[in-house]
């Protein structure tokens, strides 16, 4: 398709955030151009097609709330939707609201630069350039794959795959020897499914992870009908929760863990374990803020691992001890720990026996060489900042975003950054983002951006830029809020710890979506306080 020379807004990305941004911006009467590197919509759910890929937020919550007819017409089939189902949903949304006509697919944005004289962004893609008054970066938080620099990786004779860049046509693993490097969320979903397909599976684990059963199951017609009948109230309640989705709460949930008798504590943990899903961190009020309280939940999960894994040595290798529960993204799984009871699955502890190199036949550690046909890198992403910094983004005076963020991301509300006028980031660093139901956070961010642009138009302004003092105050608040929790104690991708050389800065805002939304509304209500309008 040919791109317009100039539009009101360029939107980069056609995932959940990009699609909603295109819908709301065009609905507001603005001209838009979307750019998407993939050949279709979906973002995360276009690229992450690895075996077992599914959402860790319940499907009735991980869906748009902006259109009642859309809510009523779409029927989710499982409690936790699989990648193919989520992709079908997003394709349905794109078609239903005629969004594809605004998107240039297979088009990667290489650079964007702001011209202070014209108040315009010039967006350079591998297919040409387009100028825009405003730039909306809806590139996702987990879209820049992190590939470790293993010596010899390019010499491997077999097939190398990354979970975040899985081939659209799938991969036949039957009868093949497969190695998986990593035990984060993607690996924990993929490993049980790969084990069922492959002749042999070798799992290379550096850091054991806490995982809780998903409790996934089909959604019955009656259950789905009940959700749809009460969707408006369900969504309202979700927006008033800390993370943006409704956990089942008990009379104990508001109490500190250590004030509850041990037997009652364990019953509460067991109830949540049996139900499955992500509710364990909310069992008691201080699981994520008090180390002793956290240890009660951590030890409960460790006991479950030891119960499920029959070989005591393997069980101990799978037991996490070096970080508090929930401080890395807490995975939910289907049969993860049981997979290590299979005779054709081997766990290699690369903390005690590190990977030395990849050789033509497989992977060599200090103690052994493992012959493989397929090597799966479940090594995660350059999260949150990576998708932005892999583009050459330049603000006033040619200042590079890479330079400004050299010591870590600096934003105001996670929405904007000083020196880069008329540029907005959806669900970026400094916002609840990955610490929330992304659907709720994305809708809130896009709605705020659209209302801001409408305000500028009504008042005759053409430029909006975050003020340096407001930005600094926000960064300090984000850091101070994180420091009240246990999150910074883990070497997680929340801090960029999985990327060599990346600054160790806790990136998401952990004050909760209710607090965050009120702050955003207050800023807008005071005429966009903390921004300079011109």
PDB file of C-alpha atoms in Angstrom, residues 125-320:
ATOM      1  CA  UNK A 125      10.369   2.808   7.589  1.00  0.00           C
ATOM      2  CA  UNK A 126      11.970   0.262   5.318  1.00  0.00           C
ATOM      3  CA  UNK A 127       9.372   1.333   2.734  1.00  0.00           C
ATOM      4  CA  UNK A 128       9.618   5.129   2.895  1.00  0.00           C
ATOM      5  CA  UNK A 129       8.777   8.079   5.146  1.00  0.00           C
ATOM      6  CA  UNK A 130       5.637   9.639   6.583  1.00  0.00           C
ATOM      7  CA  UNK A 131       5.315  12.778   8.683  1.00  0.00           C
ATOM      8  CA  UNK A 132       2.864  13.169  11.543  1.00  0.00           C
ATOM      9  CA  UNK A 133       1.938  15.728  14.146  1.00  0.00           C
ATOM     10  CA  UNK A 134       1.938  13.052  16.831  1.00  0.00           C
ATOM     11  CA  UNK A 135       3.688   9.734  17.334  1.00  0.00           C
ATOM     12  CA  UNK A 136       2.079   6.925  19.350  1.00  0.00           C
ATOM     13  CA  UNK A 137       4.396   4.031  20.169  1.00  0.00           C
ATOM     14  CA  UNK A 138       2.284   0.921  20.736  1.00  0.00           C
ATOM     15  CA  UNK A 139       5.196  -1.457  20.271  1.00  0.00           C
ATOM     16  CA  UNK A 140       4.511  -3.708  23.259  1.00  0.00           C
ATOM     17  CA  UNK A 141       6.665  -4.487  26.266  1.00  0.00           C
ATOM     18  CA  UNK A 142       7.692  -8.012  25.278  1.00  0.00           C
ATOM     19  CA  UNK A 143       8.388  -7.769  21.561  1.00  0.00           C
ATOM     20  CA  UNK A 144      12.194  -7.475  21.306  1.00  0.00           C
ATOM     21  CA  UNK A 145      13.523 -11.036  21.576  1.00  0.00           C
ATOM     22  CA  UNK A 146      16.637 -11.493  23.718  1.00  0.00           C
ATOM     23  CA  UNK A 147      19.039 -13.947  22.100  1.00  0.00           C
ATOM     24  CA  UNK A 148      22.026 -14.783  24.332  1.00  0.00           C
ATOM     25  CA  UNK A 149      25.476 -14.547  22.799  1.00  0.00           C
ATOM     26  CA  UNK A 150      26.412 -18.191  23.230  1.00  0.00           C
ATOM     27  CA  UNK A 151      29.779 -19.001  21.652  1.00  0.00           C
ATOM     28  CA  UNK A 152      29.305 -21.240  18.643  1.00  0.00           C
ATOM     29  CA  UNK A 153      25.556 -20.675  18.267  1.00  0.00           C
ATOM     30  CA  UNK A 154      25.982 -20.124  14.534  1.00  0.00           C
ATOM     31  CA  UNK A 155      27.761 -23.477  14.163  1.00  0.00           C
ATOM     32  CA  UNK A 156      24.821 -25.601  15.353  1.00  0.00           C
ATOM     33  CA  UNK A 157      23.754 -28.000  12.592  1.00  0.00           C
ATOM     34  CA  UNK A 158      20.213 -28.351  13.880  1.00  0.00           C
ATOM     35  CA  UNK A 159      17.356 -25.871  14.070  1.00  0.00           C
ATOM     36  CA  UNK A 160      17.550 -22.843  16.399  1.00  0.00           C
ATOM     37  CA  UNK A 161      14.236 -21.323  17.509  1.00  0.00           C
ATOM     38  CA  UNK A 162      13.250 -18.499  19.872  1.00  0.00           C
ATOM     39  CA  UNK A 163       9.916 -18.780  21.654  1.00  0.00           C
ATOM     40  CA  UNK A 164       9.173 -15.134  20.783  1.00  0.00           C
ATOM     41  CA  UNK A 165       9.834 -15.656  17.066  1.00  0.00           C
ATOM     42  CA  UNK A 166       8.227 -19.030  16.462  1.00  0.00           C
ATOM     43  CA  UNK A 167       7.523 -19.947  12.825  1.00  0.00           C
ATOM     44  CA  UNK A 168       3.912 -19.298  11.821  1.00  0.00           C
ATOM     45  CA  UNK A 169       3.639 -22.750  10.250  1.00  0.00           C
ATOM     46  CA  UNK A 170       4.816 -24.457  13.430  1.00  0.00           C
ATOM     47  CA  UNK A 171       7.646 -26.939  13.874  1.00  0.00           C
ATOM     48  CA  UNK A 172       7.439 -30.735  13.750  1.00  0.00           C
ATOM     49  CA  UNK A 173       9.299 -31.978  16.839  1.00  0.00           C
ATOM     50  CA  UNK A 174       8.245 -35.620  16.586  1.00  0.00           C
ATOM     51  CA  UNK A 175      11.145 -38.036  16.975  1.00  0.00           C
ATOM     52  CA  UNK A 176      13.640 -35.220  17.565  1.00  0.00           C
ATOM     53  CA  UNK A 177      16.004 -34.418  20.424  1.00  0.00           C
ATOM     54  CA  UNK A 178      15.091 -30.960  21.716  1.00  0.00           C
ATOM     55  CA  UNK A 179      16.934 -28.684  24.107  1.00  0.00           C
ATOM     56  CA  UNK A 180      15.191 -25.782  25.842  1.00  0.00           C
ATOM     57  CA  UNK A 181      17.302 -23.040  27.414  1.00  0.00           C
ATOM     58  CA  UNK A 182      15.380 -21.109  30.061  1.00  0.00           C
ATOM     59  CA  UNK A 183      12.646 -21.724  32.628  1.00  0.00           C
ATOM     60  CA  UNK A 184      10.678 -18.473  32.559  1.00  0.00           C
ATOM     61  CA  UNK A 185       7.003 -18.070  31.699  1.00  0.00           C
ATOM     62  CA  UNK A 186       7.293 -19.081  28.035  1.00  0.00           C
ATOM     63  CA  UNK A 187       9.411 -22.144  28.822  1.00  0.00           C
ATOM     64  CA  UNK A 188       7.088 -23.264  31.603  1.00  0.00           C
ATOM     65  CA  UNK A 189       4.209 -23.248  29.107  1.00  0.00           C
ATOM     66  CA  UNK A 190       6.205 -24.840  26.303  1.00  0.00           C
ATOM     67  CA  UNK A 191       8.135 -27.576  28.126  1.00  0.00           C
ATOM     68  CA  UNK A 192       5.173 -29.902  28.910  1.00  0.00           C
ATOM     69  CA  UNK A 193       3.890 -29.692  25.327  1.00  0.00           C
ATOM     70  CA  UNK A 194       7.328 -30.147  23.754  1.00  0.00           C
ATOM     71  CA  UNK A 195       7.922 -33.167  26.014  1.00  0.00           C
ATOM     72  CA  UNK A 196       4.821 -34.828  24.598  1.00  0.00           C
ATOM     73  CA  UNK A 197       6.021 -34.267  21.021  1.00  0.00           C
ATOM     74  CA  UNK A 198       9.778 -34.824  21.149  1.00  0.00           C
ATOM     75  CA  UNK A 199      11.710 -38.070  21.407  1.00  0.00           C
ATOM     76  CA  UNK A 200      13.880 -36.538  24.111  1.00  0.00           C
ATOM     77  CA  UNK A 201      13.882 -33.184  25.937  1.00  0.00           C
ATOM     78  CA  UNK A 202      16.816 -31.567  27.735  1.00  0.00           C
ATOM     79  CA  UNK A 203      15.921 -28.522  29.879  1.00  0.00           C
ATOM     80  CA  UNK A 204      18.802 -26.185  30.698  1.00  0.00           C
ATOM     81  CA  UNK A 205      17.852 -24.292  33.855  1.00  0.00           C
ATOM     82  CA  UNK A 206      19.783 -21.446  35.444  1.00  0.00           C
ATOM     83  CA  UNK A 207      17.204 -20.098  37.894  1.00  0.00           C
ATOM     84  CA  UNK A 208      14.314 -22.240  39.162  1.00  0.00           C
ATOM     85  CA  UNK A 209      10.958 -20.512  39.118  1.00  0.00           C
ATOM     86  CA  UNK A 210       7.861 -20.560  41.290  1.00  0.00           C
ATOM     87  CA  UNK A 211       4.907 -21.771  39.244  1.00  0.00           C
ATOM     88  CA  UNK A 212       1.286 -22.281  40.241  1.00  0.00           C
ATOM     89  CA  UNK A 213      -1.234 -24.510  38.419  1.00  0.00           C
ATOM     90  CA  UNK A 214      -3.329 -22.632  35.884  1.00  0.00           C
ATOM     91  CA  UNK A 215      -6.420 -24.713  36.460  1.00  0.00           C
ATOM     92  CA  UNK A 216      -7.283 -24.215  32.813  1.00  0.00           C
ATOM     93  CA  UNK A 217     -10.521 -25.755  31.568  1.00  0.00           C
ATOM     94  CA  UNK A 218     -13.217 -25.238  28.954  1.00  0.00           C
ATOM     95  CA  UNK A 219     -15.751 -22.483  29.654  1.00  0.00           C
ATOM     96  CA  UNK A 220     -19.271 -23.889  29.716  1.00  0.00           C
ATOM     97  CA  UNK A 221     -22.037 -22.058  27.822  1.00  0.00           C
ATOM     98  CA  UNK A 222     -23.794 -21.299  31.127  1.00  0.00           C
ATOM     99  CA  UNK A 223     -20.628 -19.864  32.678  1.00  0.00           C
ATOM    100  CA  UNK A 224     -19.959 -17.670  29.654  1.00  0.00           C
ATOM    101  CA  UNK A 225     -23.578 -16.495  29.569  1.00  0.00           C
ATOM    102  CA  UNK A 226     -23.371 -15.501  33.230  1.00  0.00           C
ATOM    103  CA  UNK A 227     -20.224 -13.458  32.570  1.00  0.00           C
ATOM    104  CA  UNK A 228     -21.806 -11.715  29.610  1.00  0.00           C
ATOM    105  CA  UNK A 229     -24.956 -10.913  31.578  1.00  0.00           C
ATOM    106  CA  UNK A 230     -22.886  -9.127  34.202  1.00  0.00           C
ATOM    107  CA  UNK A 231     -20.009  -7.851  32.069  1.00  0.00           C
ATOM    108  CA  UNK A 232     -20.517  -4.166  32.887  1.00  0.00           C
ATOM    109  CA  UNK A 233     -20.276  -4.769  36.640  1.00  0.00           C
ATOM    110  CA  UNK A 234     -17.438  -7.258  36.168  1.00  0.00           C
ATOM    111  CA  UNK A 235     -15.400  -4.678  34.244  1.00  0.00           C
ATOM    112  CA  UNK A 236     -16.143  -1.973  36.809  1.00  0.00           C
ATOM    113  CA  UNK A 237     -14.947  -4.203  39.635  1.00  0.00           C
ATOM    114  CA  UNK A 238     -11.811  -5.165  37.698  1.00  0.00           C
ATOM    115  CA  UNK A 239     -10.883  -1.512  37.182  1.00  0.00           C
ATOM    116  CA  UNK A 240     -11.093  -0.990  40.940  1.00  0.00           C
ATOM    117  CA  UNK A 241      -8.651  -3.795  41.764  1.00  0.00           C
ATOM    118  CA  UNK A 242      -4.895  -3.484  42.196  1.00  0.00           C
ATOM    119  CA  UNK A 243      -3.913  -5.444  39.077  1.00  0.00           C
ATOM    120  CA  UNK A 244      -6.971  -4.930  36.873  1.00  0.00           C
ATOM    121  CA  UNK A 245      -8.696  -8.281  37.244  1.00  0.00           C
ATOM    122  CA  UNK A 246     -10.836  -9.774  39.959  1.00  0.00           C
ATOM    123  CA  UNK A 247      -9.209 -12.271  42.309  1.00  0.00           C
ATOM    124  CA  UNK A 248     -11.413 -14.296  44.619  1.00  0.00           C
ATOM    125  CA  UNK A 249     -10.917 -12.713  48.033  1.00  0.00           C
ATOM    126  CA  UNK A 250     -11.502 -14.272  51.419  1.00  0.00           C
ATOM    127  CA  UNK A 251     -11.835 -12.796  54.886  1.00  0.00           C
ATOM    128  CA  UNK A 252      -8.104 -13.431  55.289  1.00  0.00           C
ATOM    129  CA  UNK A 253      -6.992 -11.517  52.187  1.00  0.00           C
ATOM    130  CA  UNK A 254      -6.749  -8.170  53.942  1.00  0.00           C
ATOM    131  CA  UNK A 255      -4.740  -9.535  56.889  1.00  0.00           C
ATOM    132  CA  UNK A 256      -0.953  -9.886  57.280  1.00  0.00           C
ATOM    133  CA  UNK A 257       0.105 -13.478  56.712  1.00  0.00           C
ATOM    134  CA  UNK A 258       1.872 -13.949  60.033  1.00  0.00           C
ATOM    135  CA  UNK A 259      -1.184 -12.815  61.999  1.00  0.00           C
ATOM    136  CA  UNK A 260      -3.044 -15.859  60.692  1.00  0.00           C
ATOM    137  CA  UNK A 261      -2.512 -19.272  62.331  1.00  0.00           C
ATOM    138  CA  UNK A 262      -0.299 -21.538  60.245  1.00  0.00           C
ATOM    139  CA  UNK A 263      -3.044 -24.101  59.644  1.00  0.00           C
ATOM    140  CA  UNK A 264      -5.432 -21.408  58.381  1.00  0.00           C
ATOM    141  CA  UNK A 265      -2.676 -19.953  56.194  1.00  0.00           C
ATOM    142  CA  UNK A 266      -2.015 -23.287  54.566  1.00  0.00           C
ATOM    143  CA  UNK A 267      -5.741 -23.851  53.969  1.00  0.00           C
ATOM    144  CA  UNK A 268      -5.922 -20.477  52.223  1.00  0.00           C
ATOM    145  CA  UNK A 269      -2.910 -21.296  50.073  1.00  0.00           C
ATOM    146  CA  UNK A 270      -4.358 -24.718  49.265  1.00  0.00           C
ATOM    147  CA  UNK A 271      -7.673 -23.212  48.212  1.00  0.00           C
ATOM    148  CA  UNK A 272      -5.902 -20.887  45.807  1.00  0.00           C
ATOM    149  CA  UNK A 273      -3.620 -23.664  44.555  1.00  0.00           C
ATOM    150  CA  UNK A 274      -6.649 -25.839  43.837  1.00  0.00           C
ATOM    151  CA  UNK A 275      -8.483 -23.028  42.050  1.00  0.00           C
ATOM    152  CA  UNK A 276      -5.416 -22.260  39.964  1.00  0.00           C
ATOM    153  CA  UNK A 277      -4.358 -19.012  38.396  1.00  0.00           C
ATOM    154  CA  UNK A 278      -2.609 -15.918  39.603  1.00  0.00           C
ATOM    155  CA  UNK A 279      -4.342 -15.335  42.930  1.00  0.00           C
ATOM    156  CA  UNK A 280      -1.625 -16.674  45.224  1.00  0.00           C
ATOM    157  CA  UNK A 281       0.167 -13.327  45.569  1.00  0.00           C
ATOM    158  CA  UNK A 282      -3.060 -11.785  46.934  1.00  0.00           C
ATOM    159  CA  UNK A 283      -3.734 -14.481  49.535  1.00  0.00           C
ATOM    160  CA  UNK A 284      -2.638 -12.082  52.281  1.00  0.00           C
ATOM    161  CA  UNK A 285      -2.078  -8.365  52.395  1.00  0.00           C
ATOM    162  CA  UNK A 286       1.708  -8.405  52.719  1.00  0.00           C
ATOM    163  CA  UNK A 287       2.905 -11.279  50.495  1.00  0.00           C
ATOM    164  CA  UNK A 288       4.727  -8.843  48.195  1.00  0.00           C
ATOM    165  CA  UNK A 289       5.929  -6.408  50.847  1.00  0.00           C
ATOM    166  CA  UNK A 290       7.151  -8.490  53.812  1.00  0.00           C
ATOM    167  CA  UNK A 291       9.872 -11.084  53.405  1.00  0.00           C
ATOM    168  CA  UNK A 292       8.650 -13.336  56.239  1.00  0.00           C
ATOM    169  CA  UNK A 293       5.094 -13.238  54.944  1.00  0.00           C
ATOM    170  CA  UNK A 294       6.358 -14.007  51.469  1.00  0.00           C
ATOM    171  CA  UNK A 295       8.318 -16.973  52.793  1.00  0.00           C
ATOM    172  CA  UNK A 296       5.103 -18.641  53.960  1.00  0.00           C
ATOM    173  CA  UNK A 297       3.799 -18.671  50.381  1.00  0.00           C
ATOM    174  CA  UNK A 298       7.197 -19.580  48.947  1.00  0.00           C
ATOM    175  CA  UNK A 299       7.592 -22.553  51.256  1.00  0.00           C
ATOM    176  CA  UNK A 300       4.078 -23.766  50.468  1.00  0.00           C
ATOM    177  CA  UNK A 301       4.959 -23.828  46.755  1.00  0.00           C
ATOM    178  CA  UNK A 302       8.297 -25.515  47.444  1.00  0.00           C
ATOM    179  CA  UNK A 303       6.450 -28.265  49.320  1.00  0.00           C
ATOM    180  CA  UNK A 304       4.196 -28.785  46.289  1.00  0.00           C
ATOM    181  CA  UNK A 305       7.208 -29.119  43.984  1.00  0.00           C
ATOM    182  CA  UNK A 306       8.721 -31.747  46.275  1.00  0.00           C
ATOM    183  CA  UNK A 307       5.408 -33.619  46.340  1.00  0.00           C
ATOM    184  CA  UNK A 308       5.010 -33.642  42.562  1.00  0.00           C
ATOM    185  CA  UNK A 309       8.555 -34.428  41.399  1.00  0.00           C
ATOM    186  CA  UNK A 310       9.402 -38.026  42.255  1.00  0.00           C
ATOM    187  CA  UNK A 311      13.205 -37.821  42.004  1.00  0.00           C
ATOM    188  CA  UNK A 312      14.427 -35.918  45.106  1.00  0.00           C
ATOM    189  CA  UNK A 313      17.526 -34.534  43.379  1.00  0.00           C
ATOM    190  CA  UNK A 314      15.505 -33.168  40.457  1.00  0.00           C
ATOM    191  CA  UNK A 315      12.932 -31.750  42.859  1.00  0.00           C
ATOM    192  CA  UNK A 316      15.594 -29.814  44.759  1.00  0.00           C
ATOM    193  CA  UNK A 317      16.963 -28.387  41.518  1.00  0.00           C
ATOM    194  CA  UNK A 318      13.456 -27.123  40.694  1.00  0.00           C
ATOM    195  CA  UNK A 319      12.914 -25.525  44.108  1.00  0.00           C
ATOM    196  CA  UNK A 320      13.469 -21.726  44.010  1.00  0.00           C
TER     197      UNK A 320
END
